[in-house]
PDB file of C-alpha atoms in Angstrom:
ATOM      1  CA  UNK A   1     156.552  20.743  15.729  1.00  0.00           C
ATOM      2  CA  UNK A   2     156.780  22.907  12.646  1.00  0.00           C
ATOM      3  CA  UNK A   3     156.562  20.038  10.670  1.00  0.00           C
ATOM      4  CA  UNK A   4     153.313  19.036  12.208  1.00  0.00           C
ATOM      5  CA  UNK A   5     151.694  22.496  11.730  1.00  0.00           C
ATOM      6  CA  UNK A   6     152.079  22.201   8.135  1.00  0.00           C
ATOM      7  CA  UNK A   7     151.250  18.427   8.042  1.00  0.00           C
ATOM      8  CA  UNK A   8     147.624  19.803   8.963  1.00  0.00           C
ATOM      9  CA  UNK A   9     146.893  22.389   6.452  1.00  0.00           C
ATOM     10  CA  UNK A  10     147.783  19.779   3.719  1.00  0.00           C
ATOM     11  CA  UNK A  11     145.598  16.966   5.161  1.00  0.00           C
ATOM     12  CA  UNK A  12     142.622  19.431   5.586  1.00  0.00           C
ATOM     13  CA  UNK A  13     143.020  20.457   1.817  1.00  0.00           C
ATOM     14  CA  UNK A  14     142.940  16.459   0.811  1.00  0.00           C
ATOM     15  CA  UNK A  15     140.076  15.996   2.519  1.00  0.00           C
ATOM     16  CA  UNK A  16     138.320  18.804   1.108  1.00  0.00           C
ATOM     17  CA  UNK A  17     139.577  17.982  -2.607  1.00  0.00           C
ATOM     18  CA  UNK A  18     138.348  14.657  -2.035  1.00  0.00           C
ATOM     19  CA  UNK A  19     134.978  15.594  -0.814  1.00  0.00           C
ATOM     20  CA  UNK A  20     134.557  18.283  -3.543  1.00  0.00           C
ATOM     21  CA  UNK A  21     135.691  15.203  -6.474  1.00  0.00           C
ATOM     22  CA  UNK A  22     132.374  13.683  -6.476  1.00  0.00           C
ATOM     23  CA  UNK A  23     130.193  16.416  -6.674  1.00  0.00           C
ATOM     24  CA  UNK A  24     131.607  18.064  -9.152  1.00  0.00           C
ATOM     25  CA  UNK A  25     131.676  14.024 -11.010  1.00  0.00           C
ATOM     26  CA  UNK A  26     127.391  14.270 -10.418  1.00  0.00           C
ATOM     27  CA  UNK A  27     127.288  17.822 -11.674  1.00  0.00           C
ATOM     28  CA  UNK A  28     128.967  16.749 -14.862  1.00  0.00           C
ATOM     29  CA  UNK A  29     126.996  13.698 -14.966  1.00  0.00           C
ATOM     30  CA  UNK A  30     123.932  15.530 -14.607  1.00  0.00           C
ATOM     31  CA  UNK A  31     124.911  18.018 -17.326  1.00  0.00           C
ATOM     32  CA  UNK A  32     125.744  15.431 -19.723  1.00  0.00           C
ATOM     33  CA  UNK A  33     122.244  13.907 -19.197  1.00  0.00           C
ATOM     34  CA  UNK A  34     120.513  17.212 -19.905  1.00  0.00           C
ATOM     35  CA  UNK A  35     122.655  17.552 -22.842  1.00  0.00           C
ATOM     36  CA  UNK A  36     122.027  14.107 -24.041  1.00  0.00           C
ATOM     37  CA  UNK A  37     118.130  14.393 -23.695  1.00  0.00           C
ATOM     38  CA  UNK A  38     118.102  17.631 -25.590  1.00  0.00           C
ATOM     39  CA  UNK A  39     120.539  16.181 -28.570  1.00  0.00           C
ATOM     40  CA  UNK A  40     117.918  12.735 -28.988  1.00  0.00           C
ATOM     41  CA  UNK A  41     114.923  15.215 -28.877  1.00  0.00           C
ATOM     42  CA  UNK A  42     116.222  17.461 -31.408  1.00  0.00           C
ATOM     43  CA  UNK A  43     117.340  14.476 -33.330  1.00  0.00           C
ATOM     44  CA  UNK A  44     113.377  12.802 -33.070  1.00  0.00           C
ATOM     45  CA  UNK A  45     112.763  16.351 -34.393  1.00  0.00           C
ATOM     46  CA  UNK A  46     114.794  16.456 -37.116  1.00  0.00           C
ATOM     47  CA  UNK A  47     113.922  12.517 -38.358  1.00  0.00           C
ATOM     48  CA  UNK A  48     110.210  13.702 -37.946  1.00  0.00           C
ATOM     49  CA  UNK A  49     110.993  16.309 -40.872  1.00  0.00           C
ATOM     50  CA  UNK A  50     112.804  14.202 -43.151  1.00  0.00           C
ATOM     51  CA  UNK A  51     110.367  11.509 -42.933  1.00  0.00           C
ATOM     52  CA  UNK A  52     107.269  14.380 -43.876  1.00  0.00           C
ATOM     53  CA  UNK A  53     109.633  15.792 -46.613  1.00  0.00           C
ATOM     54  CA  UNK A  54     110.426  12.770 -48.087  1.00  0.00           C
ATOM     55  CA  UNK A  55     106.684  11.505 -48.185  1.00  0.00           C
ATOM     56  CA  UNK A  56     105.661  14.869 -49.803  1.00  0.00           C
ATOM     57  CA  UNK A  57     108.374  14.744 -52.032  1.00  0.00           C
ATOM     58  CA  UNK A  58     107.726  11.011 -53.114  1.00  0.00           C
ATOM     59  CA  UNK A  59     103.608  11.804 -53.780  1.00  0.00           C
ATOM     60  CA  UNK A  60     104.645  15.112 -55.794  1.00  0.00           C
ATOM     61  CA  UNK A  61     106.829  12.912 -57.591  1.00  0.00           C
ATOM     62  CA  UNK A  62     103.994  10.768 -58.424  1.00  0.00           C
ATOM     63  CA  UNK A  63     101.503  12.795 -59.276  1.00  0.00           C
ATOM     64  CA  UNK A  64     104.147  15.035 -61.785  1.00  0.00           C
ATOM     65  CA  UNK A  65     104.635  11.220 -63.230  1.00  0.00           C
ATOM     66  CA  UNK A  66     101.409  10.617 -63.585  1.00  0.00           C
ATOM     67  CA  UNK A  67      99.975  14.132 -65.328  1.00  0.00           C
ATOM     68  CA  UNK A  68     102.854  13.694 -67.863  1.00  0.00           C
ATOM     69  CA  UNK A  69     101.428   9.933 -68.707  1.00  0.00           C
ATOM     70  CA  UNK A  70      98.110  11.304 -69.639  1.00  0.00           C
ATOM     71  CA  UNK A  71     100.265  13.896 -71.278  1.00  0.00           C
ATOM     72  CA  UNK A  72     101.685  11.737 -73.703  1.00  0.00           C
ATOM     73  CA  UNK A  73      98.445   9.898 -73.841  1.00  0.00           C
ATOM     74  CA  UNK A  74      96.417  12.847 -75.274  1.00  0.00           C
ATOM     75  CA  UNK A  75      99.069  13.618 -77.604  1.00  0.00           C
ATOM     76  CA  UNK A  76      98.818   9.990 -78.685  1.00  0.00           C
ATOM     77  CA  UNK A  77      94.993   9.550 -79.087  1.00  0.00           C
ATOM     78  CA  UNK A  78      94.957  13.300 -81.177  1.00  0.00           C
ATOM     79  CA  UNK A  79      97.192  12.165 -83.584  1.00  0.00           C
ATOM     80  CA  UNK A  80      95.389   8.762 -84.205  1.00  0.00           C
ATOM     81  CA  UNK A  81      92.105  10.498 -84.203  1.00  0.00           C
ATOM     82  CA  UNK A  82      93.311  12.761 -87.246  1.00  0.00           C
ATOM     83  CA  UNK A  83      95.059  10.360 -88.788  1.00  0.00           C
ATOM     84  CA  UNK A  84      91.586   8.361 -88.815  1.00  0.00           C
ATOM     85  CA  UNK A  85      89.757  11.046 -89.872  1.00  0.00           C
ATOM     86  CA  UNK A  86      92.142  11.725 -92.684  1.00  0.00           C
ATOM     87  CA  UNK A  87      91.417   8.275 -94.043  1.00  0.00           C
ATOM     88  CA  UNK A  88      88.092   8.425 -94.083  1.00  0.00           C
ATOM     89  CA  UNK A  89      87.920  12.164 -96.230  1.00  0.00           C
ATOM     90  CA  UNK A  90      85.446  13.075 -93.409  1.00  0.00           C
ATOM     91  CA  UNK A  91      87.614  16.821 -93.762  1.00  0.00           C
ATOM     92  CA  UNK A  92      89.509  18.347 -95.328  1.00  0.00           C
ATOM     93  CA  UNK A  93      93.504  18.914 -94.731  1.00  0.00           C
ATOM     94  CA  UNK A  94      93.112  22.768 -93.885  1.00  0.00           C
ATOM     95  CA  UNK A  95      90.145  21.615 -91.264  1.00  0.00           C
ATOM     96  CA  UNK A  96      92.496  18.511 -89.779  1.00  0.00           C
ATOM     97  CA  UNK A  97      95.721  21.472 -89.725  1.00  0.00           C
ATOM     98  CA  UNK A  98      92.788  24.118 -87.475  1.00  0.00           C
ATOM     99  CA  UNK A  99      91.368  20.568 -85.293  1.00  0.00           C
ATOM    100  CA  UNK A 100      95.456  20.120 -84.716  1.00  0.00           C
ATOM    101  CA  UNK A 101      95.702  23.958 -83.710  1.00  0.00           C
ATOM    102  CA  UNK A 102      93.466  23.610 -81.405  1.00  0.00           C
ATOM    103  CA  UNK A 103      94.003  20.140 -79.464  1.00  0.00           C
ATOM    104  CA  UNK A 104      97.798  21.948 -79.261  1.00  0.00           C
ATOM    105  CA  UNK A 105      95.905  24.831 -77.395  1.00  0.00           C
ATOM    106  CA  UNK A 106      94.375  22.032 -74.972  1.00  0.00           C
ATOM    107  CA  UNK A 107      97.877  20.697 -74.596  1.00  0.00           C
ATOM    108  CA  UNK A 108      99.062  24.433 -73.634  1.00  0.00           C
ATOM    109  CA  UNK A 109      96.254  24.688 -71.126  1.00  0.00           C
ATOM    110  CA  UNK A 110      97.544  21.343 -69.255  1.00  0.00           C
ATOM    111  CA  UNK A 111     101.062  22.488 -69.295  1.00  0.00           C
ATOM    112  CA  UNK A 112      99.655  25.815 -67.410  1.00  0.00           C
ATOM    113  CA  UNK A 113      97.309  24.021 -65.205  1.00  0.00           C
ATOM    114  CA  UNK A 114     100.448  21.723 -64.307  1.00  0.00           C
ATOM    115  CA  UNK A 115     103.023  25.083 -63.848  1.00  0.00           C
ATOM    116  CA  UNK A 116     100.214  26.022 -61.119  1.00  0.00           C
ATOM    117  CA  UNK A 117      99.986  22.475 -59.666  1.00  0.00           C
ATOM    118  CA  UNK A 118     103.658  22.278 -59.292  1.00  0.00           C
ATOM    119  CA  UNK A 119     103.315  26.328 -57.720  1.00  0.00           C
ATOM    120  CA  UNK A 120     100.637  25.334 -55.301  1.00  0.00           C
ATOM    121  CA  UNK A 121     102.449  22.029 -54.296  1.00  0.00           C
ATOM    122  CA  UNK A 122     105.568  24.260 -53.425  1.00  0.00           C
ATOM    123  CA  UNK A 123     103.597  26.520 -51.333  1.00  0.00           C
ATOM    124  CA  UNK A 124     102.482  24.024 -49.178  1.00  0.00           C
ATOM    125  CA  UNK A 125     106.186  22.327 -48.616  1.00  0.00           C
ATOM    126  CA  UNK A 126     107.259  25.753 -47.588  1.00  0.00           C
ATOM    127  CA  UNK A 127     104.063  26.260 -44.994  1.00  0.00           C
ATOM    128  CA  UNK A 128     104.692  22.864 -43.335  1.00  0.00           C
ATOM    129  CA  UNK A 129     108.492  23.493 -43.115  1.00  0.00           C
ATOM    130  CA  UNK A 130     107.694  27.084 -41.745  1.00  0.00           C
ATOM    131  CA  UNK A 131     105.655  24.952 -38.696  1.00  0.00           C
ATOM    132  CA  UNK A 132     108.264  23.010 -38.213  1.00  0.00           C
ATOM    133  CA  UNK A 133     110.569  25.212 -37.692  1.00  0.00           C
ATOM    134  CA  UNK A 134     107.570  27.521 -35.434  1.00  0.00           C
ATOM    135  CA  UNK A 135     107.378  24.692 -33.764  1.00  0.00           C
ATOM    136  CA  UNK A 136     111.013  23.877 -32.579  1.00  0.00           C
ATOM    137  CA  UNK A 137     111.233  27.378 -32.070  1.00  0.00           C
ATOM    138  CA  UNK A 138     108.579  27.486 -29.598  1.00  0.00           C
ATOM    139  CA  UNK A 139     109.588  24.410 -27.890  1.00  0.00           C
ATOM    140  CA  UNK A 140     107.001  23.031 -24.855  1.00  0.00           C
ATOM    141  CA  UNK A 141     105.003  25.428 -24.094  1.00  0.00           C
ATOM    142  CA  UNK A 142     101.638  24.332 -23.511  1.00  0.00           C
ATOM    143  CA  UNK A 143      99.259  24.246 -26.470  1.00  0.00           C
ATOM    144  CA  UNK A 144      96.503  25.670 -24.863  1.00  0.00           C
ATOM    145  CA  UNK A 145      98.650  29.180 -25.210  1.00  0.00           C
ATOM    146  CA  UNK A 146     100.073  29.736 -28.117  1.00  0.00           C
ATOM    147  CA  UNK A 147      98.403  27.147 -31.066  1.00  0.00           C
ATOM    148  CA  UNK A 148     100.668  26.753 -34.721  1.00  0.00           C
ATOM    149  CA  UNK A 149      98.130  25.430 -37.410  1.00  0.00           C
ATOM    150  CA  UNK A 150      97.921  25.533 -41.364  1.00  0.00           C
ATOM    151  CA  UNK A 151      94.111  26.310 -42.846  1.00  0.00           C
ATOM    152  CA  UNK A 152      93.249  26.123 -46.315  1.00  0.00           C
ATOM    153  CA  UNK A 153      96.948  26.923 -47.181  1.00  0.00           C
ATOM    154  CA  UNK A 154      97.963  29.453 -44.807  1.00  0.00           C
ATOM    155  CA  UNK A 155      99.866  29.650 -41.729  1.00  0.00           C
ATOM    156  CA  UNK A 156      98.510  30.983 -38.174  1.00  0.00           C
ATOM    157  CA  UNK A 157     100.268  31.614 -34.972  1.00  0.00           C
ATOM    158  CA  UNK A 158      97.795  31.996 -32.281  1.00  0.00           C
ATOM    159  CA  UNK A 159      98.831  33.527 -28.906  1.00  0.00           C
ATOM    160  CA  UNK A 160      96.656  33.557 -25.417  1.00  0.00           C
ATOM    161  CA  UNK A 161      96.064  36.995 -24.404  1.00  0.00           C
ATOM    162  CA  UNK A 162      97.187  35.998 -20.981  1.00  0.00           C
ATOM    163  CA  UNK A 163     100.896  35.154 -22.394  1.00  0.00           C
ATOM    164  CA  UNK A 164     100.961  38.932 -23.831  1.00  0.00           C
ATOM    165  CA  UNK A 165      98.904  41.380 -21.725  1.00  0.00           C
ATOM    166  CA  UNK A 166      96.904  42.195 -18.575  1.00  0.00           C
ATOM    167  CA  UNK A 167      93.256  41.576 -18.563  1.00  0.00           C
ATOM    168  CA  UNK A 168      91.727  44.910 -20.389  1.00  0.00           C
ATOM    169  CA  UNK A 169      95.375  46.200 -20.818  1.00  0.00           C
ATOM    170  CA  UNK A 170      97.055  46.494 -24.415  1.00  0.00           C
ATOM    171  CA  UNK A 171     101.017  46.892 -22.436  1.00  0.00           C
ATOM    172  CA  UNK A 172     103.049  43.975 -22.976  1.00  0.00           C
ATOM    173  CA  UNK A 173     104.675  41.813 -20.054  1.00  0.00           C
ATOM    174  CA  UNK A 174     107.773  40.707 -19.857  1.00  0.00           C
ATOM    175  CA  UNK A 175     106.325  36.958 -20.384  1.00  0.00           C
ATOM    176  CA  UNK A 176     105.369  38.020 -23.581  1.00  0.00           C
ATOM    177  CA  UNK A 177     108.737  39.244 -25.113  1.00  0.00           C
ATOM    178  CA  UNK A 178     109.977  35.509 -24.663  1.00  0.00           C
ATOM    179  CA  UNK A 179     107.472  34.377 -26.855  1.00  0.00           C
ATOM    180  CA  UNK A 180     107.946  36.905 -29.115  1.00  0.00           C
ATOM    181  CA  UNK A 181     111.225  36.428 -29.308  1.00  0.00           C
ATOM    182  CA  UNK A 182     111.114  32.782 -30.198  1.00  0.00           C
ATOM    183  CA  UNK A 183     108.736  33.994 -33.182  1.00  0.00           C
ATOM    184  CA  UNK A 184     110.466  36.577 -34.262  1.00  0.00           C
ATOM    185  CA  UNK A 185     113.640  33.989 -34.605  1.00  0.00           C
ATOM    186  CA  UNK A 186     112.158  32.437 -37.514  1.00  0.00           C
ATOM    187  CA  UNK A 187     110.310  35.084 -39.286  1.00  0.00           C
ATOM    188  CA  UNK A 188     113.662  36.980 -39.161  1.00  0.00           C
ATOM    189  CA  UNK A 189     114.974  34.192 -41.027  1.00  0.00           C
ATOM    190  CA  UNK A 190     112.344  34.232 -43.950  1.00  0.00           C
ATOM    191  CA  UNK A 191     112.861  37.874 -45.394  1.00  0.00           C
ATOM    192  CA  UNK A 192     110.078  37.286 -48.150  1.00  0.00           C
ATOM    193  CA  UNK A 193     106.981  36.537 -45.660  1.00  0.00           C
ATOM    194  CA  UNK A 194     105.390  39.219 -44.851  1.00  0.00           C
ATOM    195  CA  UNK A 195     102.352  38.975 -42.157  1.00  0.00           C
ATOM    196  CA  UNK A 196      99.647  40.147 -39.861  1.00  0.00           C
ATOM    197  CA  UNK A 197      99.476  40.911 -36.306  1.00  0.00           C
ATOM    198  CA  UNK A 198      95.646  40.413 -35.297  1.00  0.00           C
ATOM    199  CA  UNK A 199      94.300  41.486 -32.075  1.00  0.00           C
ATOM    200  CA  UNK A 200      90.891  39.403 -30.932  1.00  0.00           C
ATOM    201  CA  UNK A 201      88.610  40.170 -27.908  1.00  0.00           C
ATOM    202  CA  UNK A 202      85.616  38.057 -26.368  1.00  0.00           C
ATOM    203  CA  UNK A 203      82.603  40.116 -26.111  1.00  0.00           C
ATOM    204  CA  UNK A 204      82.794  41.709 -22.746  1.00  0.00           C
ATOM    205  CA  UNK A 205      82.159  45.383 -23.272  1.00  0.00           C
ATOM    206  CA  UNK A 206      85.267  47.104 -22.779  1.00  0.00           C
ATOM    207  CA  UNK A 207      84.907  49.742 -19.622  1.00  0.00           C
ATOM    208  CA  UNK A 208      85.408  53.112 -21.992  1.00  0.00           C
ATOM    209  CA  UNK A 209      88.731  54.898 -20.624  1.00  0.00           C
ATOM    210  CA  UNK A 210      91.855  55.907 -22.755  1.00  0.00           C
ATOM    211  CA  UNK A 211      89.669  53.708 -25.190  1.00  0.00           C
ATOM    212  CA  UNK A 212      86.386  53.650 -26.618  1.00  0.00           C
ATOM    213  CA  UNK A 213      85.462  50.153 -27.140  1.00  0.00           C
ATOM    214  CA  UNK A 214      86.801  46.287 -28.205  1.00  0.00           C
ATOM    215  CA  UNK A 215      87.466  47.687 -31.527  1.00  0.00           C
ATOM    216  CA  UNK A 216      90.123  50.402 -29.842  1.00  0.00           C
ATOM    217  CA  UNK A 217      91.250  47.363 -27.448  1.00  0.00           C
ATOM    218  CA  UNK A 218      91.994  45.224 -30.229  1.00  0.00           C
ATOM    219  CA  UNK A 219      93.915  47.270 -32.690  1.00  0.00           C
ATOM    220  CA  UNK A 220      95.891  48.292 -29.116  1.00  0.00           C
ATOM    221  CA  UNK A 221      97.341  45.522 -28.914  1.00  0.00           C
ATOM    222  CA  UNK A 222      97.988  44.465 -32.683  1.00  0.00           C
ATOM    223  CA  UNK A 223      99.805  47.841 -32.746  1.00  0.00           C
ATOM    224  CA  UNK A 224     101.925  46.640 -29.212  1.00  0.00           C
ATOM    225  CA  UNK A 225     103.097  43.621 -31.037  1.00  0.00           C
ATOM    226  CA  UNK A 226     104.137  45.089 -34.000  1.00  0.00           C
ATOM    227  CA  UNK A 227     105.876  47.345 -31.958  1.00  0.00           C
ATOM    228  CA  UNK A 228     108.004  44.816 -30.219  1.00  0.00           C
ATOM    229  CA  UNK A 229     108.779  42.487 -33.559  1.00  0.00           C
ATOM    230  CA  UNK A 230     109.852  45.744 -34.680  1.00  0.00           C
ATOM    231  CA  UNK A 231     112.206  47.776 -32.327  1.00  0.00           C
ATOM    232  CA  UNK A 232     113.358  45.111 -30.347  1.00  0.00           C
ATOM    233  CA  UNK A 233     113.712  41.970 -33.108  1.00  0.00           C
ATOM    234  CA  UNK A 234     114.640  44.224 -36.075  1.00  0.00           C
ATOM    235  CA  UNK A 235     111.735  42.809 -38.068  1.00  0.00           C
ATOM    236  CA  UNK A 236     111.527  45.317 -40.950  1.00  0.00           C
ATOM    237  CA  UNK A 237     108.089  47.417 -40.120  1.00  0.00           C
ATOM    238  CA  UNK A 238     107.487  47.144 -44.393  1.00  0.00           C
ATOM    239  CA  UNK A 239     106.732  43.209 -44.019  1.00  0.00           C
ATOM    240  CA  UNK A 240     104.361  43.685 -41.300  1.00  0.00           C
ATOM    241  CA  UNK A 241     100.757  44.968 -40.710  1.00  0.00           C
ATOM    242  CA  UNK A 242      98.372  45.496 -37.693  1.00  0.00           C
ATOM    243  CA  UNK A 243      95.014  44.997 -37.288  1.00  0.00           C
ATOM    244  CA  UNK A 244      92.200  44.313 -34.949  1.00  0.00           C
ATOM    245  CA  UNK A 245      89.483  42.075 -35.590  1.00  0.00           C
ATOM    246  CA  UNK A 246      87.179  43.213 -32.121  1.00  0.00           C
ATOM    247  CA  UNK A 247      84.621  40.443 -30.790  1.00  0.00           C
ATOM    248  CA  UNK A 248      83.823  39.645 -34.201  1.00  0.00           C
ATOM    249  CA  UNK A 249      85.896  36.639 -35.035  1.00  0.00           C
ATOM    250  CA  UNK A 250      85.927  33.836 -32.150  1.00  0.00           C
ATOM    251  CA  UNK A 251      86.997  30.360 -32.156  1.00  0.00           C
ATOM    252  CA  UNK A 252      85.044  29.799 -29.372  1.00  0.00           C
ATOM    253  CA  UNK A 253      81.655  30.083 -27.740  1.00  0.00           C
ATOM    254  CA  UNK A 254      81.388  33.553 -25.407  1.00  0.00           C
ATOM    255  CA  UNK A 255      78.840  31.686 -23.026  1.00  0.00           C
ATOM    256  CA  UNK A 256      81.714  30.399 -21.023  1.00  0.00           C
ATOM    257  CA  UNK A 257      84.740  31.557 -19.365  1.00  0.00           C
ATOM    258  CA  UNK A 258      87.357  29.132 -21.053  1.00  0.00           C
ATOM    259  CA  UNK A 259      85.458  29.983 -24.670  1.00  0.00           C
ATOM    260  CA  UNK A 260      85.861  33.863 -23.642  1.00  0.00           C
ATOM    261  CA  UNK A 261      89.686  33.319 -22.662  1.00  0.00           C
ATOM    262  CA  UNK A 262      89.995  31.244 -25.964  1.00  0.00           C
ATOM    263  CA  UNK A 263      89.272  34.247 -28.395  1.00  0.00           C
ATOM    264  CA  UNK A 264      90.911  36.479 -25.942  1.00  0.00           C
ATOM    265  CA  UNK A 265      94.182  36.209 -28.621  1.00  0.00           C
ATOM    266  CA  UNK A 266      96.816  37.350 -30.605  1.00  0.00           C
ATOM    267  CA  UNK A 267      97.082  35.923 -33.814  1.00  0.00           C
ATOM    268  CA  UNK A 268      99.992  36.262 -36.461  1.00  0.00           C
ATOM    269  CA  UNK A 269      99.236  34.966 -40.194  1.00  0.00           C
ATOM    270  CA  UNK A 270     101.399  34.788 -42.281  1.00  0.00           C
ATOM    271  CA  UNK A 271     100.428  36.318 -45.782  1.00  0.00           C
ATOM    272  CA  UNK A 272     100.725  34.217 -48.858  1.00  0.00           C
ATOM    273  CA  UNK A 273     102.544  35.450 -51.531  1.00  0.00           C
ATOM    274  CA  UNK A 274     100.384  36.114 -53.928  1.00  0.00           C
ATOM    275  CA  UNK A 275     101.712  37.894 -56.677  1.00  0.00           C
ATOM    276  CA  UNK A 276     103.673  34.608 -57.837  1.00  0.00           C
ATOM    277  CA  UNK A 277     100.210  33.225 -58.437  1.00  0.00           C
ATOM    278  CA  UNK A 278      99.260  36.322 -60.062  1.00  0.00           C
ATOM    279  CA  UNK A 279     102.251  36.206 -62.537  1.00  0.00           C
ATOM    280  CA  UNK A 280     101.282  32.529 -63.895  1.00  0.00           C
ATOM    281  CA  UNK A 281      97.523  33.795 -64.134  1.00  0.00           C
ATOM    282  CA  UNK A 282      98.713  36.306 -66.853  1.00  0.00           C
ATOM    283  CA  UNK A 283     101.018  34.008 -68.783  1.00  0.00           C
ATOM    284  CA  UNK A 284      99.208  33.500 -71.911  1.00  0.00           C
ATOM    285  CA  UNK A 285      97.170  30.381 -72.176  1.00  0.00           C
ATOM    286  CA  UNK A 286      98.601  29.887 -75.674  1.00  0.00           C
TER     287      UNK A 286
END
């Protein structure tokens, strides 16, 4: 009998080890698959940026190849011009020696219009990797929220209102500081961009409270974000500035409700560093 009583402990522990076996088989399955869809879209990602890099890499390439051709060119045709016009006594060898001085100057002037070619074309390799990288940050969130773009050279991050705040409120929601967070993951990263926070409003008179006006609504909320990059992301307050652009600026048409909710935004742009540009504008043309 005693024997029995413990034979059915032991069976009832089989059976339950046996049952449990292939469910925890389908949870590992099922983990592995999640695991193996994120690792192919990260690597479709990643194959995406080395494909742009290399194409912007092979046309700058090109075109550096190509300016010093006509380079050597110039240099080429000036110094059969003067030797021509040595031949023929049209001037004299003081007059060929100031014509020389001054086709060098023209030479000068290409090498510096070439320095800010090769300046500009950097610039723009480091705003499309800076999307990229936006971009995987931010992951799939819809499109219609939260917008990464590059115009004329510089980088915006736009943000629907309704991701951030309340309607007519400038408090952020907990929503909001996931977003942020994902944003504030790669400016963290990049400790020489420095950028603005720009609250937007449609053109719905704001109900005067606590605040006067859009104006007061706007900076509000420019002021929030800044706020939360800052104290809860560590972004140093010294790289950042907050402003608020009103009614004044839309992207969209107020006549509607979807082109109200449109310029209902946040936007973050990311300054361009000027004073590089400014440094090669005062090296001496000569």
């Amino acid at each position: 009998m005693r024997i029995e009583r413990l034979a059915l402990p032991v069976a009832l522990v089989t059976i339950f080890a046996s049952c449990s076996a292939p469910r925890k088989l389908r949870e590992s399955e099922a983990r592995n698959a999640h695991l193996d869809s994120l690792y192919r879209t990260a690597s479709g990602q990643l194959k995406k940026c080395e494909e742009d890099a290399a194409r912007a890499a092979a046309s700058y390439k090109d075109k550096v190849e190509n300016l010093q051709e006509q380079q050597a060119q110039l240099k080429t045709n000036n110094s059969q011009m003067l030797e021509h016009l040595k031949e023929l006594s049209v001037i004299s060898g003081s007059q060929a020696e100031s014509i020389k001085k001054s086709l060098d100057n023209i030479g000068a002037k290409d090498a510096y219009i070439k320095d800010l070619q090769s300046a500009i074309a950097r610039k723009d390799s480091l705003n499309m990797q800076l999307v990229m990288n936006l971009k995987g940050a931010v992951g799939n969130m819809d499109d219609k929220d939260i917008n990464i773009k590059v115009e004329k050279g510089v980088v915006y991050i736009d943000i629907s209102d309704k991701l951030l705040f309340k309607s007519g409120s400038y408090d952020i929601n907990e929503r909001a500081k996931e977003v942020l967070g994902k944003v504030a993951k790669v400016l963290i990263n990049q400790p020489d961009i420095e950028f603005m926070v720009e609250g937007h409003t449609d053109n719905v008179p704001y109900r005067p409270n606590v605040l006067l006006d859009n104006w007061d609504l706007s900076v509000k909320r420019a002021t929030s974000v800044v706020r939360i990059l800052q104290n809860q992301y560590n972004i140093p307050a010294a790289r950042m500035t907050a402003a608020g652009r009103s009614e004044f600026v839309p992207v969209a048409s107020n006549d509607s409700a979807e082109g109200r909710a449109a310029n209902r935004r946040t936007r973050i742009v990311i300054l361009p560093q000027l004073d590089q540009f400014f440094k090669l504008l005062e090296k001496p043309a000569n």
